[in-house]
Amino acid sequence: MTNPEQPPIDPRPQGNPDVDPDVDPGSDPGIAMPAPTAAPMFLALGLSLLLAGLVTNELVSIVGLVAAVWGAIHWWREVLPSEHHEHVALQPEHERAQPVVARVGAVEHLQAGVEGHRVRVPAEMHPYTSGLKGGLAGAAAMAGIAMLYGLIAEASPWYPINLLSSVVLPAFNLADAAQLNAFSASALVTATLMHLGLSLLVGLVYAALLPMLPGRVLLWGGVVAPCLWSAVTWTSLGVVSPALAEHIQWAWFVASQIAFGLVAGAVIARSETIETLQTWPLAARAGIEGGGLPDLSDATDTGSDDAGNGDDGGRAQ
Amino acid sequence: MASIDLPSPGTQASTWTSPGREQWTTVLHSWVTTVDHKRLGILYVGCGLVFLLIGGAEAAMMRFQLFFAQNDLLSPQVFNRFFTMHGTTMVFFVGMPIIIGMGNYLIPIMIGARDMAFPRLNAWGFWMFLFGGLIFYFSYLGGDGLYAAGTAPDVGWFAYAPLTGKAFSRGNSTDYWVLGILISGFGSIAGAINMITTTLSMRCPGMTLGRLPLFVWMMLIVSGLILIALSPLTAAQVMLLFDRFLGAHFFDTQAGGDAVLWQHFFWFFGHPEVYILIIPGFAYASEIIPVFSRKVIFGYPIMVGATCAIGLLSVGVWAHHMFVVGLGKGTAIWFAAITMLVGVPTGIKIFNWVGTMYGGKLHFRLPMLFCTAFLFQFLIAGLTGIMLAAAPFTWQLSDSYFVVAHFHYVLIGGLVFTIFGAIYYWFPKVSGRMVNETLGRWHFWLFTIGFQMTFTTMHVQGLLGMPRRIYTYPAERGWEVWNQITTAGVVFQGVGVLLFVIALIHALRRGEPAGDDPWNAWTLEWSTSSPPPAYNFAEIPEVRSRRPLWDLKHPDDPDWKYE
C-alpha cells in the first residue's frame, strides 16, 4: 500500500540528466541513444526483392540476396561486440518542458443531489423482489387486456395466446383464424412461459432503473417505456415475424403494454427503498473489518463524498 | 461550482525537427536510417494515411460505378481488382501500420522509456511493411509480367480457395497479393514482439502493471493477438505459394486438398484481426474520453479485464465467418455462442466510457467529438454483430450489403473515427503545433454525415437482397436510390478527409504552438516537450499512480492516496 505521507516524484527532468559515461567530462554532456543505421532497411529491401524475384526475374532475387546479406552483416556489426550509440545533446534550456504549475484547491468533489449537477447516484433502490412482484402484477394486467381483446375482436380468449406462441411454434405461423381461436395446450404452456419470463425480467429492469430516472416513476414506467417498446416492436416485427405482424391490432397492443407499465410501475413505486452499497468504501463493500477503516456512517451520510469531479479530472465513484 | 476551461496552447516553439534548414538529402538520410521510435511511428502513420487515400479512392470509384443501375464506368474485371485492392489495403496497409505506428510513438513515452526494446528491429518492421505495400501495388505493373499489361489481384481480400489456384488465377496477380501481405506480415510480427518486450521490460520506476495507461495495456493485448493470429496466416500463405509455384495441393480439392482449410486458416487470422484493429481504437478512446470529461476513467481494472476477455474470446470465434459453409449444427451453435459472448466485455467497455462521461465536465474539442461519435456508431456495429452471430440470420444475409455495412461500421465508425480523434489529440505532442479547430470541425461533421449516408443505407440494401461485390445491378430491383444515397455519402467523406489533410498541413506550417500539455492531461507523454526530444526524458521519471501529472498538478489531492 502506498504511504500517504510520501509525496509523488516529479517525472520531469530536474537539471540532473543522465550523462553518458563515454563522453569526455569537458565536452557537452549527452544522452546515449541507439545509433542510426541503414542496415534494417537494407535487410528488409533485400528480403522483399528476394521474394519479388518469384514473380519478376531471378536477377531481382539475386540482387535481393546481396542486399539482405549486406544488411544482415551490418546489423550484426551494429550490435556486436557492443551496441553502437550516438550522443544526443540535451535540448537547450528554453526548449525543455516547462515546470508543472500546482493548483492547490482546484479539485471539486461530486456531491450527490446538489442541484444543477448531472450526477445521480442510486444511493437507494427498490428491492429486486418488488421487481418480481411488479412483473407478475403487470403480467396479469397485460394478459387481462389481451384476453379482453381476444373476446371482443375474435370471440375467443385463446386467440392472443396462440398468437404469442407463434413466435416459437412454427405451426401457428401459418394457422388460419379457426386454428388461432381454438384451445391448444402446447400454445398455452409456451405462451405462459414466455409471458411470465419476459414480464419478470422487465419487472427486474424496472426495479433497477426506475430509481435512477428523474421525475415521476409512473410516467417513465407506465407511458414512456411501453411506448418506446411498442415503437421498436412495430418497426421490427415485420422483419422478425411477418406472420405475427399481420395479426396484431396495434392499438390493443399499445394498451396492453401501458397496462403492464402502469401496474408494474405502481407496485414497484409503492415498495420501500433500500440502501445500496454504492456509497460505501471499498473495504466495507468487501466485508473487511478492522481498525483504521473509514467510518461507514460518514460515507453513507454524504452520498458520493469521495467522488471527485473537479475542474479537473477527479476520481469518480 | 467553479468551471475551469482547458488551458490555452502554450508558446513553446518546436525545433526538434527542422525541415528546410538542412539539405533535403541530409533530412532524407536521417529518416531512412532512423531507429528512433517516434520517427518510425510518424513514418508508419504517415504511410498508413497515404495508403488510406489510395484505398479510399478505390472505394470511391466502386461507389461511382454503383451510382446508376447498369452503369459501365468500370468493367467487371476492374471492379474486382478495386474491391480486392481496397479491402487488402485498408486492413493490411492502413489499419495495421497506423495502430503499430501509434503504439510505436506512444508506448515508450507513456511508460517513461527512452526507446523501444529493439530499435533496429523496429526499423526493420517498418521497412518490411512499406516494401510489402509497394510490392502489392507493383502488381498494377507486374501482375501479368512486365511486358504484358499488369493486373492487380482480383480474388477479394480473403482470397478464397480454389479461386486462388493456378487454374483459376492465372498470371502473377494473386502472387503479388500473397507476397505483399506475407512481407508486411513479418513487419507486423516484429512490431508486436517489440511492443510486448518494451511494455514488460522497460517501464520506468513505479510504473507497475496496475498503473499502466490503458492505451499501453490494450496495445499489449493487441500485440499478443498479432502474434497468435498473423502466424497461421503467414503459414497459409506459404502453403499457397507452394501450391502455386511447386505444385503442392494444400487447397486444391481436385487433388485431395481442402478449400475449406484455407477458410479456417484465413479466418483464424481474420476475426482476431478485427479485434487487433478495433482494440487500439478502444485504447485511443480510453485516453481521450477521461481527459475531455475531466474525470478519471471509470472502472480501470474492469477495462483491463474486459480487454483481456475480448482477446481470449476473439481467437474462438473465427468460424462465424463460415456459417454458410455447412459446419454442422453443433459447431455453428458453439461459434454463435462464443461470438455473442464477446458482446459482454465489449458492452462493459461502452458502459465504462459512458460512466466516465457521466457527471463529468465535457469539453467537446476535436478528439472528444470523434470519440463521442465512435460511441454511438460502435454500439450499432456491435448490435449488428450480435445479429450476424446468429447462424440463421447469417444464412439469410451472408455476402450481402448488410455484412458490408456491419464491418464498415466497425472499421470506420469505430476505428477510423478514433484514429482521427487520436491524431487530433496527439498531433500537438508530435508536431508542437495545434490543429485549427474550425477546419477540424468541418472535417468532423462532413465525415460523420457522409459516413451515416454511406453505411446506414447499406443495411437497407443488404436487407433488400443486394449481394456484395456485384459490379452492377438491374434497375427494377429497387436498389438504385439507396446506392445513390450511399455514393453521395462518399463525396461528403472525401471532402471531409481533404479538409483533414489541409488541417494537418496548415497546422504544420502555421499552427499555434501547442506547449507541453495543451489538453491539461495526466499521462507521462505530456510531461515532456512538444515535440519530445530524441531521448524523451532527460531523467527517467518515477511515478506513483496512473496519473502522474495529476499528482503534480494537485499535490493536495493526489491519486496515489487512493490507488
CSV table of C-alpha atoms in Angstrom, one decimal, chain A residues 1-18 31-41 43-45 47-49 51-52 54-56 75 78-79 83-85 88-91 94-111 114 117-121 212 239 306 308-317, chain B residues 1-5 12-13 15-16 32-35 114-115 119-121 123-124 127-128 131-132 135 138 142 172 175-176 179 182-183 186 211 241 245 293-296 298 358-363 463 516 520 522 524 526-529 531-535 537-544 547-563:
chain,number,residue,atom,x,y,z
A,1,MET,CA,0.0,0.0,0.0
A,2,THR,CA,1.2,3.5,-0.8
A,3,ASN,CA,2.5,5.6,2.1
A,4,PRO,CA,0.2,8.6,2.0
A,5,GLU,CA,2.8,10.8,3.6
A,6,GLN,CA,5.3,10.2,0.8
A,7,PRO,CA,4.9,12.8,-2.0
A,8,PRO,CA,4.9,11.8,-5.7
A,9,ILE,CA,8.1,12.1,-7.5
A,10,ASP,CA,8.3,14.6,-10.3
A,11,PRO,CA,8.6,12.8,-13.6
A,12,ARG,CA,10.2,15.9,-15.2
A,13,PRO,CA,13.9,16.5,-15.7
A,14,GLN,CA,15.4,18.2,-12.7
A,15,GLY,CA,18.5,19.5,-14.3
A,16,ASN,CA,20.5,16.4,-13.5
A,17,PRO,CA,20.4,14.4,-16.7
A,18,ASP,CA,21.9,11.1,-17.2
A,31,ILE,CA,22.4,11.0,-23.7
A,32,ALA,CA,23.4,7.8,-25.3
A,33,MET,CA,20.8,6.6,-27.8
A,34,PRO,CA,20.9,3.8,-30.4
A,35,ALA,CA,22.9,5.0,-33.4
A,36,PRO,CA,21.0,5.4,-36.8
A,37,THR,CA,21.7,2.7,-39.3
A,38,ALA,CA,20.6,1.7,-42.8
A,39,ALA,CA,21.1,-2.0,-42.1
A,40,PRO,CA,17.5,-2.8,-41.2
A,41,MET,CA,16.3,-1.0,-44.3
A,43,LEU,CA,17.8,-6.2,-44.9
A,44,ALA,CA,14.1,-5.6,-45.4
A,45,LEU,CA,14.7,-4.4,-49.0
A,47,LEU,CA,14.3,-9.9,-48.3
A,48,SER,CA,11.5,-8.2,-50.2
A,49,LEU,CA,13.4,-8.3,-53.5
A,51,LEU,CA,10.7,-12.9,-52.7
A,52,ALA,CA,9.7,-10.5,-55.5
A,54,LEU,CA,9.4,-15.2,-57.7
A,55,VAL,CA,7.2,-13.0,-59.8
A,56,THR,CA,9.7,-11.0,-61.8
A,75,TRP,CA,23.2,-5.2,-38.5
A,78,GLU,CA,25.9,-2.6,-35.2
A,79,VAL,CA,25.3,-4.7,-32.1
A,83,GLU,CA,25.9,-1.8,-29.4
A,84,HIS,CA,26.6,1.4,-31.3
A,85,HIS,CA,25.3,4.6,-29.7
A,88,VAL,CA,22.3,13.2,-28.3
A,89,ALA,CA,22.9,16.6,-26.8
A,90,LEU,CA,20.3,17.8,-24.3
A,91,GLN,CA,17.8,20.3,-25.5
A,94,HIS,CA,14.3,27.2,-23.5
A,95,GLU,CA,13.1,24.2,-25.4
A,96,ARG,CA,12.7,21.9,-22.4
A,97,ALA,CA,9.4,21.1,-20.8
A,98,GLN,CA,8.1,23.8,-18.6
A,99,PRO,CA,7.6,23.1,-14.9
A,100,VAL,CA,4.2,21.9,-13.9
A,101,VAL,CA,2.2,24.5,-12.0
A,102,ALA,CA,0.4,23.0,-9.0
A,103,ARG,CA,-3.2,24.1,-8.5
A,104,VAL,CA,-3.9,23.6,-4.9
A,105,GLY,CA,-7.6,23.5,-4.0
A,106,ALA,CA,-8.7,23.3,-7.6
A,107,VAL,CA,-10.4,19.9,-7.2
A,108,GLU,CA,-14.1,19.7,-6.7
A,109,HIS,CA,-15.8,16.7,-5.4
A,110,LEU,CA,-19.0,15.2,-6.6
A,111,GLN,CA,-21.9,15.8,-4.3
A,114,VAL,CA,-26.6,19.0,-5.4
A,117,HIS,CA,-25.2,18.7,-11.1
A,118,ARG,CA,-25.7,15.9,-13.5
A,119,VAL,CA,-24.6,13.1,-11.2
A,120,ARG,CA,-27.4,10.9,-9.9
A,121,VAL,CA,-26.0,8.2,-7.7
A,212,MET,CA,-32.3,6.4,-11.4
A,239,VAL,CA,-38.9,-8.4,-40.4
A,306,ASP,CA,-15.1,10.8,-2.4
A,308,GLY,CA,-14.1,13.7,-7.1
A,309,ASN,CA,-15.1,15.5,-10.3
A,310,GLY,CA,-13.3,18.7,-10.3
A,311,ASP,CA,-12.0,21.2,-12.6
A,312,ASP,CA,-10.1,18.8,-13.5
A,313,GLY,CA,-10.2,15.1,-13.7
A,314,GLY,CA,-11.2,14.0,-10.3
A,315,ARG,CA,-12.0,10.5,-9.3
A,316,ALA,CA,-15.4,9.1,-10.0
A,317,GLN,CA,-17.3,6.7,-7.8
B,1,MET,CA,-19.1,25.5,-8.8
B,2,ALA,CA,-16.1,26.8,-10.5
B,3,SER,CA,-15.6,25.9,-14.1
B,4,ILE,CA,-12.1,25.9,-15.3
B,5,ASP,CA,-11.6,25.6,-19.0
B,12,GLN,CA,7.0,26.8,-26.8
B,13,ALA,CA,8.4,26.6,-30.2
B,15,THR,CA,12.7,22.8,-33.2
B,16,TRP,CA,13.4,19.1,-32.8
B,32,VAL,CA,15.9,6.4,-43.8
B,33,THR,CA,18.4,5.4,-41.2
B,34,THR,CA,16.4,6.3,-38.1
B,35,VAL,CA,15.8,3.9,-35.3
B,114,ARG,CA,13.7,6.3,-24.0
B,115,ASP,CA,13.1,4.0,-26.9
B,119,PRO,CA,15.1,-0.2,-32.0
B,120,ARG,CA,16.7,-1.7,-35.1
B,121,LEU,CA,14.1,-4.5,-35.3
B,123,ALA,CA,13.1,0.0,-38.1
B,124,TRP,CA,13.2,-3.4,-39.9
B,127,TRP,CA,10.6,-1.2,-43.9
B,128,MET,CA,9.1,-4.7,-44.2
B,131,PHE,CA,8.1,-2.8,-49.1
B,132,GLY,CA,5.3,-5.2,-48.7
B,135,ILE,CA,5.2,-4.9,-53.9
B,138,PHE,CA,3.6,-3.0,-58.1
B,142,GLY,CA,3.8,-6.6,-63.0
B,172,ASN,CA,1.0,-13.4,-61.1
B,175,ASP,CA,1.1,-14.0,-56.1
B,176,TYR,CA,1.5,-10.3,-55.6
B,179,LEU,CA,3.8,-11.7,-51.3
B,182,LEU,CA,3.5,-12.0,-46.4
B,183,ILE,CA,6.3,-9.5,-46.3
B,186,PHE,CA,6.7,-10.1,-40.9
B,211,ARG,CA,-0.5,1.8,-13.2
B,241,LEU,CA,2.8,-20.2,-52.6
B,245,PHE,CA,4.9,-22.5,-57.5
B,293,SER,CA,-14.6,14.6,-19.4
B,294,ARG,CA,-12.2,15.9,-16.7
B,295,LYS,CA,-12.7,12.6,-14.8
B,296,VAL,CA,-10.6,9.5,-14.2
B,298,PHE,CA,-14.5,4.6,-14.8
B,358,TYR,CA,-21.5,10.8,-16.8
B,359,GLY,CA,-21.2,13.6,-14.3
B,360,GLY,CA,-18.1,14.9,-16.0
B,361,LYS,CA,-17.4,18.4,-17.4
B,362,LEU,CA,-17.4,17.6,-21.0
B,363,HIS,CA,-15.3,19.5,-23.4
B,463,LEU,CA,-32.0,-6.4,-46.3
B,516,ASP,CA,3.9,20.8,-23.4
B,520,ASN,CA,-4.3,19.5,-19.3
B,522,TRP,CA,-2.3,13.3,-17.0
B,524,LEU,CA,3.7,10.9,-19.0
B,526,TRP,CA,2.5,15.3,-21.6
B,527,SER,CA,5.3,15.9,-19.2
B,528,THR,CA,8.0,16.3,-21.9
B,529,SER,CA,8.3,18.9,-24.5
B,531,PRO,CA,7.7,17.6,-29.8
B,532,PRO,CA,9.7,15.4,-27.4
B,533,PRO,CA,13.5,15.3,-27.7
B,534,ALA,CA,15.1,12.2,-29.2
B,535,TYR,CA,15.7,10.8,-25.7
B,537,PHE,CA,13.1,12.3,-20.9
B,538,ALA,CA,16.4,13.8,-19.7
B,539,GLU,CA,15.9,11.9,-16.5
B,540,ILE,CA,13.9,8.7,-16.3
B,541,PRO,CA,10.7,9.6,-14.5
B,542,GLU,CA,9.3,7.8,-11.5
B,543,VAL,CA,5.6,7.6,-10.9
B,544,ARG,CA,3.3,6.7,-8.1
B,547,ARG,CA,-1.9,9.8,-13.5
B,548,PRO,CA,1.5,11.1,-12.6
B,549,LEU,CA,0.8,14.6,-13.9
B,550,TRP,CA,-2.4,14.8,-11.9
B,551,ASP,CA,-0.3,14.2,-8.8
B,552,LEU,CA,2.0,17.0,-9.7
B,553,LYS,CA,-0.8,19.4,-10.5
B,554,HIS,CA,-2.8,18.6,-7.5
B,555,PRO,CA,-0.4,17.9,-4.6
B,556,ASP,CA,-3.2,18.4,-2.1
B,557,ASP,CA,-5.3,15.6,-3.7
B,558,PRO,CA,-3.0,13.2,-5.5
B,559,ASP,CA,-4.2,9.9,-7.0
B,560,TRP,CA,-1.6,7.8,-5.1
B,561,LYS,CA,-3.6,8.3,-1.9
B,562,TYR,CA,-6.5,6.4,-3.4
B,563,GLU,CA,-5.0,3.7,-5.7
